[in-house]
Coordinates of N, CA, C and O in Angstrom, one line a residue:
X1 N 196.0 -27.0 118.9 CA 194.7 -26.8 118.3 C 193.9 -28.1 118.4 O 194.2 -29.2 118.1
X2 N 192.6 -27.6 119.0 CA 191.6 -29.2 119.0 C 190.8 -29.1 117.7 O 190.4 -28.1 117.1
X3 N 190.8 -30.7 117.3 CA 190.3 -30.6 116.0 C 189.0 -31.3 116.1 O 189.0 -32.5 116.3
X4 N 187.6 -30.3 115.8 CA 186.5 -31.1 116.2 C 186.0 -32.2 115.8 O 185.1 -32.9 116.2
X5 N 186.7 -32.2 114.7 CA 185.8 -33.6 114.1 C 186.7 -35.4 114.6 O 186.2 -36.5 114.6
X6 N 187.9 -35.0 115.0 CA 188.6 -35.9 115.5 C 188.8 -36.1 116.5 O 189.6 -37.1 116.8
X7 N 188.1 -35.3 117.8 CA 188.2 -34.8 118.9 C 189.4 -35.0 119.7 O 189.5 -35.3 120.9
X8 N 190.8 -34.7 118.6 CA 192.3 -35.2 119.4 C 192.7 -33.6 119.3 O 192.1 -32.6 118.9
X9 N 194.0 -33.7 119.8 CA 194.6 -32.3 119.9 C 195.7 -32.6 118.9 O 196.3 -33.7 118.9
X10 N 195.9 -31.5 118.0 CA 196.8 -31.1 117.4 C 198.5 -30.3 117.5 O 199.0 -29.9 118.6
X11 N 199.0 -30.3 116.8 CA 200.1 -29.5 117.5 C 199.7 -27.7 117.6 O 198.7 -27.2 117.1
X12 N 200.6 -26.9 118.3 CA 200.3 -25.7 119.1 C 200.3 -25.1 117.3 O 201.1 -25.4 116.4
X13 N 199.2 -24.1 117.2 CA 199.2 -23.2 116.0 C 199.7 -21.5 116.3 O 198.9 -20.7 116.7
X14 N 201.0 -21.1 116.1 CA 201.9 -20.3 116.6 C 201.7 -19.1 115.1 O 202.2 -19.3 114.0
X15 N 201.0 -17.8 115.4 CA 200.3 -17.1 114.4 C 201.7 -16.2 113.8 O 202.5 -15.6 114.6
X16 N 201.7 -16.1 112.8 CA 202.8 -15.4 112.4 C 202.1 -14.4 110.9 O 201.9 -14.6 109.7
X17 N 202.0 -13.2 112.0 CA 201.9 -12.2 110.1 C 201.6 -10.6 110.8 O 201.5 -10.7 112.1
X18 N 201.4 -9.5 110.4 CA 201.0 -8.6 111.4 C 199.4 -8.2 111.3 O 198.4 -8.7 110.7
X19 N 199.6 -7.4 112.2 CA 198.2 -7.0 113.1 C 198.0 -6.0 114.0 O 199.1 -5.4 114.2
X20 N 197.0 -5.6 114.8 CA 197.1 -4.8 115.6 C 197.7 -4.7 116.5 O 198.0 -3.6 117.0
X21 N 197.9 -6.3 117.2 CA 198.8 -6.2 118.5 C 200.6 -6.1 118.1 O 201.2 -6.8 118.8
X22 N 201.1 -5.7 117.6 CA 202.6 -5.1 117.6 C 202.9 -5.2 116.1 O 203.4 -4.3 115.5
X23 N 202.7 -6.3 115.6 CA 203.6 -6.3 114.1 C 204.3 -7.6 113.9 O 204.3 -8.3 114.9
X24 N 204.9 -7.9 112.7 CA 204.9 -9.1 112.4 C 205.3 -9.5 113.0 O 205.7 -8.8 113.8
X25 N 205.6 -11.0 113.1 CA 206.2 -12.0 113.9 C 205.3 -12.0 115.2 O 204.8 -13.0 115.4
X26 N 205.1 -10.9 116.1 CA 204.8 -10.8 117.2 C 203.9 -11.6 117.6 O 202.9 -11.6 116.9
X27 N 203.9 -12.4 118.8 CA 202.7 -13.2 119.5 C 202.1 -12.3 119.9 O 202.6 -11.4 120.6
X28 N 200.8 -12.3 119.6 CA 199.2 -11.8 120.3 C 199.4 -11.5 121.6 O 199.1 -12.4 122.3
X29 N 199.9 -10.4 122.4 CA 199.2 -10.5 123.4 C 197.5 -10.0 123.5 O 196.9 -9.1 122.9
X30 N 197.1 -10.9 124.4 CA 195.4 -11.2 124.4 C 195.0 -10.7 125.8 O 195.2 -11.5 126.7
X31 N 194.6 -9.6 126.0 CA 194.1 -9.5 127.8 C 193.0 -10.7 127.8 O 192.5 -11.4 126.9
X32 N 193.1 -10.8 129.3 CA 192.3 -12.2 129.8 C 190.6 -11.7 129.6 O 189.8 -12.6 130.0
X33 N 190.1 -10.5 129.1 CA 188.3 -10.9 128.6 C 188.0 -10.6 127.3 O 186.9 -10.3 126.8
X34 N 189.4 -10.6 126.7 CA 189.8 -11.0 125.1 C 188.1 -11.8 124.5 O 187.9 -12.9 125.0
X35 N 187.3 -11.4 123.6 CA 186.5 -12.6 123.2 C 187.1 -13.1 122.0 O 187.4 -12.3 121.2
X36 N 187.2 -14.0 121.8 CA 187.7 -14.4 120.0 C 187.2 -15.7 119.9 O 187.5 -16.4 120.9
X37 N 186.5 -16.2 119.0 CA 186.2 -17.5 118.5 C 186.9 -17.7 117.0 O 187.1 -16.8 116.2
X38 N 187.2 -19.1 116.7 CA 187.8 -19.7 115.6 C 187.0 -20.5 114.8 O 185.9 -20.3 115.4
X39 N 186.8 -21.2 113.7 CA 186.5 -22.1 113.2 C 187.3 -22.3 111.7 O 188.3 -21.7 111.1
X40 N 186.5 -23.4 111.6 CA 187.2 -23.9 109.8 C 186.6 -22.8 108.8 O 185.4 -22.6 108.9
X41 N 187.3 -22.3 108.0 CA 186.5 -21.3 107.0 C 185.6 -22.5 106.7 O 184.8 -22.8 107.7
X42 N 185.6 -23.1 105.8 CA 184.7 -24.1 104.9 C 185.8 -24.6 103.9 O 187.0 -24.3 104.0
X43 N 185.0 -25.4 102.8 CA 185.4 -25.8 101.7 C 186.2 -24.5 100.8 O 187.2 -25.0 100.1
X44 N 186.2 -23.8 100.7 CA 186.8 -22.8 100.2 C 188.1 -22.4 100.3 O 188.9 -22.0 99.4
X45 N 188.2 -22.5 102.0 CA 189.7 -22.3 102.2 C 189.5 -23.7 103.1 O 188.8 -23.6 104.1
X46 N 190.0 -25.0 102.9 CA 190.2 -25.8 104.0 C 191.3 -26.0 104.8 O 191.3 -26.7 105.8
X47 N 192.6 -25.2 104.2 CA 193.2 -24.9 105.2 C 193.4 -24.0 106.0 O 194.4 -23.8 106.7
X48 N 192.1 -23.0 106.0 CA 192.4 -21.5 106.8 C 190.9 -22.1 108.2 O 190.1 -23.0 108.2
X49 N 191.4 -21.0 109.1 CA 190.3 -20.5 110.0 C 190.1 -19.1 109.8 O 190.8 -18.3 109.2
X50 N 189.0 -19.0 110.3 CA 188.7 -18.0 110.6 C 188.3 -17.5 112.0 O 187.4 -18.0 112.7
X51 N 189.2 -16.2 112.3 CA 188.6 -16.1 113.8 C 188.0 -14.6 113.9 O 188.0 -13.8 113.0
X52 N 187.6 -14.4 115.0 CA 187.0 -13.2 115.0 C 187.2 -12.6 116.6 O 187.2 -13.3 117.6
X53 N 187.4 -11.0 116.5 CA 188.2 -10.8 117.6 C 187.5 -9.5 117.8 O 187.4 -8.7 116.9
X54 N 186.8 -9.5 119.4 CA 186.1 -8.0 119.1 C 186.1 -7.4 120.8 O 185.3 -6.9 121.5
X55 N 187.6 -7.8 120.9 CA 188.0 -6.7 122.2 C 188.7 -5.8 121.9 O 189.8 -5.9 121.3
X56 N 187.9 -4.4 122.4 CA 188.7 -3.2 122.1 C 188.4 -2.2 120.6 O 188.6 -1.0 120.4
X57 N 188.0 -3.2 119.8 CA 187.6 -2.6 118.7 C 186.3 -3.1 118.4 O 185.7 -4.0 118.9
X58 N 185.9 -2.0 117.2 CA 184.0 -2.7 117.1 C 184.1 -2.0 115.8 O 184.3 -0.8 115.8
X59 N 184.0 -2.5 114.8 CA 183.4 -4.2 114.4 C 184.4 -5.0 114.8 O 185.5 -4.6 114.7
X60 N 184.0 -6.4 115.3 CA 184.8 -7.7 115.4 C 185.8 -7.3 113.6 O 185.7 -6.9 112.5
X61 N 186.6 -7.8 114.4 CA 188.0 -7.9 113.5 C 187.8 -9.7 112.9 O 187.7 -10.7 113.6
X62 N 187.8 -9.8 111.3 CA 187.8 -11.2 111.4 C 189.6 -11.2 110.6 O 190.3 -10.3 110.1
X63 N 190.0 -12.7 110.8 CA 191.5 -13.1 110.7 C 191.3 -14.1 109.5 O 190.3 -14.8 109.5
X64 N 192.1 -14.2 108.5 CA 192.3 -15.5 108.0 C 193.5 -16.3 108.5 O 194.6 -15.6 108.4
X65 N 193.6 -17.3 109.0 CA 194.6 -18.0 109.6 C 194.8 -19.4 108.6 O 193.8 -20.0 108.3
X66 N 196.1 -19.8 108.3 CA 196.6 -20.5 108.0 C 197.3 -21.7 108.9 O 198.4 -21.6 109.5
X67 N 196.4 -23.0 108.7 CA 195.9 -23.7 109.6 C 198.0 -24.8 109.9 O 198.5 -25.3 110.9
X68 N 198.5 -24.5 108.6 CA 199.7 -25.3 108.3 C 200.7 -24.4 108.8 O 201.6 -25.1 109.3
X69 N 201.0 -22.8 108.9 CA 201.6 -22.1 108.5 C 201.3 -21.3 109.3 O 202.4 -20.8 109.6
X70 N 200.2 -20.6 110.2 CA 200.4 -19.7 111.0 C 200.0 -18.0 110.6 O 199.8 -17.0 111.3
X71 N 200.1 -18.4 108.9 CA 200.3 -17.0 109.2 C 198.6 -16.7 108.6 O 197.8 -17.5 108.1
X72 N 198.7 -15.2 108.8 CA 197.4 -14.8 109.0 C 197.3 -13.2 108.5 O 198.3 -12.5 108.6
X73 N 196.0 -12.8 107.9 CA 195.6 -11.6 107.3 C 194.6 -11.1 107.8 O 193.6 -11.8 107.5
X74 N 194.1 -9.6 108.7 CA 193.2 -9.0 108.0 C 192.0 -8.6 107.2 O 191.3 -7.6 107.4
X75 N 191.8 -9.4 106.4 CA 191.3 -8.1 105.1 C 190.8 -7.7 105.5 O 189.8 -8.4 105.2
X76 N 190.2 -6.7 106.5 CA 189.1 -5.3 105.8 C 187.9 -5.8 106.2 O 187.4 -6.8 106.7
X77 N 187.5 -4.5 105.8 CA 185.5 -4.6 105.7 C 185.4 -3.2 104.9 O 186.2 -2.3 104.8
X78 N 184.0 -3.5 104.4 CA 183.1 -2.0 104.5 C 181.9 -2.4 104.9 O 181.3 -3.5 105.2
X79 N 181.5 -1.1 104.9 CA 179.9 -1.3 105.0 C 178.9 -0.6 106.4 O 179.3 0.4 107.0
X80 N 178.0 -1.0 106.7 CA 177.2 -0.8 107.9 C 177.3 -1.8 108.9 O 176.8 -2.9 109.0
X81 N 178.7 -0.8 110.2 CA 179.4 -1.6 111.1 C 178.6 -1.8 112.1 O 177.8 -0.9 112.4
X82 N 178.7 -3.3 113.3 CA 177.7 -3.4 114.3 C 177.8 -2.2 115.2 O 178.6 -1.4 114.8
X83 N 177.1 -1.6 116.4 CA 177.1 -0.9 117.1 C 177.8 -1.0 118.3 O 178.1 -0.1 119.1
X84 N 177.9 -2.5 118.4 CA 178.4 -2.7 120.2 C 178.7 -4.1 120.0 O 178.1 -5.0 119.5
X85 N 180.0 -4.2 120.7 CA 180.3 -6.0 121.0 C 179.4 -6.7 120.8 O 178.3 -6.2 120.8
X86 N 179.3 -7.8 120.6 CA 178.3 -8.9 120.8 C 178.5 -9.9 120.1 O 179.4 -9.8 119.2
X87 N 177.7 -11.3 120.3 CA 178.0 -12.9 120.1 C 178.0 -12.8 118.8 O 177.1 -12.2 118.2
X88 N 179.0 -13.5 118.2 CA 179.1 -14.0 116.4 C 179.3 -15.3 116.0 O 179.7 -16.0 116.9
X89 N 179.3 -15.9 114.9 CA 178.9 -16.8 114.7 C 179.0 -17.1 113.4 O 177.9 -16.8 112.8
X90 N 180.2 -17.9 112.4 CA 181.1 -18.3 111.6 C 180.0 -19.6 110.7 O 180.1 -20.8 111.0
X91 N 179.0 -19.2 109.7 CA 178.4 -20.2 109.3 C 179.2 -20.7 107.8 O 179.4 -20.1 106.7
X92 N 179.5 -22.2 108.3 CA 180.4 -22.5 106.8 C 180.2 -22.6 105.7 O 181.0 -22.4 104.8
X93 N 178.8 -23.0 105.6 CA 177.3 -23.3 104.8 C 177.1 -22.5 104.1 O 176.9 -22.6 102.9
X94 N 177.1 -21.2 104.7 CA 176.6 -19.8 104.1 C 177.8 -18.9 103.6 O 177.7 -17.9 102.8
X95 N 178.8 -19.5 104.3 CA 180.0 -18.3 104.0 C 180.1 -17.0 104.4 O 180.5 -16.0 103.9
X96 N 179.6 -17.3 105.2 CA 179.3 -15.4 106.4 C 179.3 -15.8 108.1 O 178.8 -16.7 108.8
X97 N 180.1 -14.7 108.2 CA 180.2 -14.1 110.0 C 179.1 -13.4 110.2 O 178.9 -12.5 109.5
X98 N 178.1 -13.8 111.3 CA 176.8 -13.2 111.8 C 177.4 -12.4 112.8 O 178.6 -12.4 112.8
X99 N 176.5 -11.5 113.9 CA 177.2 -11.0 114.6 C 176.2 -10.4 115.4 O 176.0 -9.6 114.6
X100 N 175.4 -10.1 116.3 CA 174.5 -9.5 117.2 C 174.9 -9.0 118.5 O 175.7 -9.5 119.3
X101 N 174.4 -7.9 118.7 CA 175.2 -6.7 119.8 C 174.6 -7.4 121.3 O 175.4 -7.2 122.2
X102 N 173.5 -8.2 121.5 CA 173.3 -8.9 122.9 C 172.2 -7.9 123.2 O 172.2 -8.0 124.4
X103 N 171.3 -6.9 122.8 CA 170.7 -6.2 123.6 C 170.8 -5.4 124.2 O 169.9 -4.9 124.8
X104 N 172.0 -4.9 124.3 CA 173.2 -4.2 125.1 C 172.2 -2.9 124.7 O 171.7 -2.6 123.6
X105 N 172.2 -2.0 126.4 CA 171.4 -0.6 126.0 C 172.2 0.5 124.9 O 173.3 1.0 125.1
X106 N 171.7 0.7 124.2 CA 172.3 1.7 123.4 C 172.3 1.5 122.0 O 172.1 2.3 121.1
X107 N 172.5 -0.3 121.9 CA 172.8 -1.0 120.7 C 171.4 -1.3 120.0 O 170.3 -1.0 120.5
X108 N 171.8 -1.9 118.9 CA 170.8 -1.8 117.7 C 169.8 -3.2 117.8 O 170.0 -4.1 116.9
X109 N 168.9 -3.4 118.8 CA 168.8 -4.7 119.2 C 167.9 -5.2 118.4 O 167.3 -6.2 118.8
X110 N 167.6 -4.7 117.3 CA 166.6 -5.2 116.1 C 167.2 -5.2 115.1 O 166.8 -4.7 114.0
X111 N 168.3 -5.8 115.3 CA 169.6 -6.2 114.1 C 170.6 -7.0 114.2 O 171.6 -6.8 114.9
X112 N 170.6 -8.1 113.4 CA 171.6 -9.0 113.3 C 172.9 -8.6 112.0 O 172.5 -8.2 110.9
X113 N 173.6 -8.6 112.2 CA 174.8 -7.7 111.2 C 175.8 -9.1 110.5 O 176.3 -10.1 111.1
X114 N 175.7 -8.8 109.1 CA 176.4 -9.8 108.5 C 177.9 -9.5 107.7 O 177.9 -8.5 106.9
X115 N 179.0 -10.2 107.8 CA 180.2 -10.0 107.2 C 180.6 -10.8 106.2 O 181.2 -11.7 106.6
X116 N 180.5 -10.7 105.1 CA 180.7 -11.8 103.8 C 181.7 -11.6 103.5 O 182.0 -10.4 103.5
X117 N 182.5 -12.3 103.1 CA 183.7 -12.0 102.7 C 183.5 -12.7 100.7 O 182.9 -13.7 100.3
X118 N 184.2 -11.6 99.8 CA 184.1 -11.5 98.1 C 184.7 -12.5 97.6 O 185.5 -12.9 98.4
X119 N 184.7 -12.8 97.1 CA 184.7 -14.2 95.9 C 186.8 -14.6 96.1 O 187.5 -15.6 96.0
X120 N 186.9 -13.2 96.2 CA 188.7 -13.6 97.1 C 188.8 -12.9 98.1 O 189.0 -11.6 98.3
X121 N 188.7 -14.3 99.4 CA 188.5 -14.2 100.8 C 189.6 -13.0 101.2 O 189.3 -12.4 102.2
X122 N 190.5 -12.8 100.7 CA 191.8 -11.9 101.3 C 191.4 -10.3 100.8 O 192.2 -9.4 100.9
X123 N 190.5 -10.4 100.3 CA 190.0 -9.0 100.1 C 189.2 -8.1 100.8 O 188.9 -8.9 101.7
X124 N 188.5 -6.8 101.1 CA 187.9 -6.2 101.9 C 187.0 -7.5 102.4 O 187.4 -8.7 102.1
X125 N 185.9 -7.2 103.1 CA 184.7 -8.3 103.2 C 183.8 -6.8 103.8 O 184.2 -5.8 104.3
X126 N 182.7 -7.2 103.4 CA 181.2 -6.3 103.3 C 180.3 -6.9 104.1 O 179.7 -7.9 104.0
X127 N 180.4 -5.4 105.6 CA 179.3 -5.7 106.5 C 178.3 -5.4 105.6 O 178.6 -4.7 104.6
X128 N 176.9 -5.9 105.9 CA 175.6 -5.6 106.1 C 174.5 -5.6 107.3 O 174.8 -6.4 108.3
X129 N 173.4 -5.2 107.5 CA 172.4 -5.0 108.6 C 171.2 -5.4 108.1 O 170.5 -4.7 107.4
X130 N 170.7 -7.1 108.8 CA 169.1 -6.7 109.0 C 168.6 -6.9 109.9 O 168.7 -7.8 110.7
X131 N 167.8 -5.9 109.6 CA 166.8 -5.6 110.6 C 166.0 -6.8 110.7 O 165.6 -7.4 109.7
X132 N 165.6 -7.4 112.2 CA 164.7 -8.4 112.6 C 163.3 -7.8 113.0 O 163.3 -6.7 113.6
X133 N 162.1 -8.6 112.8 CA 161.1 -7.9 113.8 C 160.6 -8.9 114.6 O 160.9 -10.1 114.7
X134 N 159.6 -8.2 115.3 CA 159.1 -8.8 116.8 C 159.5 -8.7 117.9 O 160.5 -7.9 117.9
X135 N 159.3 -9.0 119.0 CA 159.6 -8.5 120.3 C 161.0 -8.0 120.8 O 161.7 -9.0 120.8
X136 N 161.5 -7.1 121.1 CA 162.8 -7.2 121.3 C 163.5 -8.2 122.5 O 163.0 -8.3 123.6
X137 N 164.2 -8.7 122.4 CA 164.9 -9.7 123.1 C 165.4 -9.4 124.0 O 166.1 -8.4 124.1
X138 N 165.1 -10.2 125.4 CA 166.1 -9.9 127.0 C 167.4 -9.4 126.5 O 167.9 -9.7 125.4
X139 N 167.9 -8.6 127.5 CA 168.8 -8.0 127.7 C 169.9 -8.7 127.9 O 169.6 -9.3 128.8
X140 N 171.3 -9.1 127.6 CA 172.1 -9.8 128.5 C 171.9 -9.4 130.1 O 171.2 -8.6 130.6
X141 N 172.7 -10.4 130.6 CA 172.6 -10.4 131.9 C 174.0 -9.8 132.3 O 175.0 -9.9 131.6
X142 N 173.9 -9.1 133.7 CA 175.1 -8.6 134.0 C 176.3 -9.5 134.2 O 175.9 -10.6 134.7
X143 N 177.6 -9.5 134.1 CA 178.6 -9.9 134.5 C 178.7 -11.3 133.8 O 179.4 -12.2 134.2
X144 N 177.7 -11.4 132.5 CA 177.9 -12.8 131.4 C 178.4 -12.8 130.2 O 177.8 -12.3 129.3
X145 N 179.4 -13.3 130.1 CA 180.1 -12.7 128.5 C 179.0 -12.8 127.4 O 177.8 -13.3 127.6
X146 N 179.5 -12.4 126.3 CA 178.5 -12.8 124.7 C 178.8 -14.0 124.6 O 177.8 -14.7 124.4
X147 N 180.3 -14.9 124.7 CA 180.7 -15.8 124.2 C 179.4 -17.2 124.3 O 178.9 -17.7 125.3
X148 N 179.2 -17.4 123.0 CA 178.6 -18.8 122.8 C 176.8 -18.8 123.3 O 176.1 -19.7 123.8
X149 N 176.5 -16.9 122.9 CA 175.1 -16.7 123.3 C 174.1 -16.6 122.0 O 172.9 -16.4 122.1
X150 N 174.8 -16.8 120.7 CA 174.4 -16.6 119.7 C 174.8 -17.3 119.0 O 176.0 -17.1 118.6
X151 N 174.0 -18.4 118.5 CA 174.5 -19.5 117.9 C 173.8 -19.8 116.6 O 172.8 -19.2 116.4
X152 N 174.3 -20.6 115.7 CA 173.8 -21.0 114.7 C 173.2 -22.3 114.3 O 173.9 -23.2 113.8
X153 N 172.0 -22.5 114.5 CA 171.9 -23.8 114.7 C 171.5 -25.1 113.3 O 170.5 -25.7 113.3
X154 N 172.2 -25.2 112.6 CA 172.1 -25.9 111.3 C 170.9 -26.7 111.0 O 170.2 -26.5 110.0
X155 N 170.6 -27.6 111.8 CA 169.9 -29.0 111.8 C 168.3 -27.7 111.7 O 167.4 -27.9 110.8
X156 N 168.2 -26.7 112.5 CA 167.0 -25.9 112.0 C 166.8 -24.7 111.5 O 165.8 -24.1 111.5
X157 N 168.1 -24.3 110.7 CA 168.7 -23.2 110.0 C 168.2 -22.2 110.5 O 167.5 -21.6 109.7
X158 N 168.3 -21.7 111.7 CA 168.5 -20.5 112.6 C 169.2 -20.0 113.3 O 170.1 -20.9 113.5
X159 N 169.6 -19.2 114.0 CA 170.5 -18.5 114.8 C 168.7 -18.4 116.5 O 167.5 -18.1 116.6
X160 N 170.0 -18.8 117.4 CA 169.5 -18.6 118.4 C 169.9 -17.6 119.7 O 171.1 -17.7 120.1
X161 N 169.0 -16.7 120.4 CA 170.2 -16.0 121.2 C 169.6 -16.0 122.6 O 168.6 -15.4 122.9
X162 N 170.3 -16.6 123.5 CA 170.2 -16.8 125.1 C 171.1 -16.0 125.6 O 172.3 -16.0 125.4
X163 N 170.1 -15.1 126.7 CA 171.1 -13.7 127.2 C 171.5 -14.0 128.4 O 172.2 -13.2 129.0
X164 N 171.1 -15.5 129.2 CA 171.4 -15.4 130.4 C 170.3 -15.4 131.4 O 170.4 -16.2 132.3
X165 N 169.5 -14.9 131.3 CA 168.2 -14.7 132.0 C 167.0 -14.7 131.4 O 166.9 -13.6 130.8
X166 N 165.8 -15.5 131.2 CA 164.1 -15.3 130.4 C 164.3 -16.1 129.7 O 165.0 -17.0 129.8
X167 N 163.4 -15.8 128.2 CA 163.8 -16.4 127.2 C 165.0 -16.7 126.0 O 165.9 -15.8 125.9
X168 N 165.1 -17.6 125.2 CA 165.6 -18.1 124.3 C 165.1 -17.1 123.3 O 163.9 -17.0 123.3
X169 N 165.7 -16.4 122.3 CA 165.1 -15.8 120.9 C 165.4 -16.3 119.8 O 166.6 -16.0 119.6
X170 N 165.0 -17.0 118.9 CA 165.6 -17.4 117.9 C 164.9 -16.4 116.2 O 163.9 -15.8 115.9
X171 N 166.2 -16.8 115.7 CA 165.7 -15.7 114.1 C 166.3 -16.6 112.8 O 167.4 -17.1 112.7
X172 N 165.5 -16.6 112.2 CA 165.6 -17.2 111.0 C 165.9 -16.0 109.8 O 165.0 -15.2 109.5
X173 N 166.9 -15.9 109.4 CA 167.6 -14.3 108.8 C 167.4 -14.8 107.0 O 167.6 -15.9 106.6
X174 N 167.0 -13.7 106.4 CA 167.0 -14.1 104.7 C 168.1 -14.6 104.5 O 169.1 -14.2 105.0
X175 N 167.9 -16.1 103.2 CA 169.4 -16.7 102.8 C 169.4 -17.8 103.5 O 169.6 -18.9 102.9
X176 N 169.1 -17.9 104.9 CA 169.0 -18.9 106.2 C 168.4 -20.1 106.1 O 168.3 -20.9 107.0

């Protein structure tokens, strides 16, 4: 595990608990256009991550991972689920998973989708949808993943989304 604030590597973090891919104990197999991003929950859980996993299934699947320990949970969602894959983005500040479909034809491209997780992180967590306005945003581009197209940018409390081709769109979301 690389640890960003120390920029050294850690020892290997080896996930132990069940899940979709086989059942407990089982190592992840991951096909190779697997997207999953990690981060530190925040202050709340400082020894968990949180990752988010959204091949094959839709809504992104979020994980609590135990940073010491490996093992990992689950919980849940309800709520008003995204429509189509797309870039997400773990804000620690806010305590919510963002998530945007990329523009993708079909999908809900005047909507940014949020996952909060309840006052005990190991419990369901509650999507919600809002709606953004103004121009709709470039399309991704063909044959470019979501990974790392929708970002959160602190220093100007926005979320930014680059599809690969044209413009940059940025959205400043209520709460933000």
């Amino acid at each position: 595990v690389l640890d960003c604030n120390t920029k050294t590597w850690g020892p290997d973090l080896v996930l132990n608990g069940p899940d979709y891919w086989g059942g407990a104990g089982m190592t992840p197999v991951i096909p190779a256009d697997q997207y999953i991003q990690a981060w530190d929950y925040g202050p709340a859980l400082p020894d968990h991550l949180i990752m988010a996993c959204s091949y094959g299934r839709m809504p992104a699947q979020a994980y609590l991972i135990n940073k010491r320990t490996g093992a990992y949970i689950a919980p849940g969602y309800t709520g008003a689920v995204p429509t189509h894959w797309g870039g997400g983005e773990w804000v620690p500040e806010l305590q919510e998973y963002f998530h945007y479909c990329g523009a993708a034809p079909g999908s809900d491209v005047n909507a940014v989708y949020r996952l909060k997780p309840p006052s005990d992180p190991f419990k369901p967590w509650a999507w919600s949808k809002e709606v953004i306005l103004g121009p709709v945003p470039n399309q991704q581009a063909d044959g470019i993943r979501h990974g790392g197209r929708f970002r959160w940018m602190p220093k100007i409390r926005c979320f930014l989304w680059w599809p690969g081709v044209g413009q940059i769109t940025a959205w400043r979301l209520s709460g933000t």
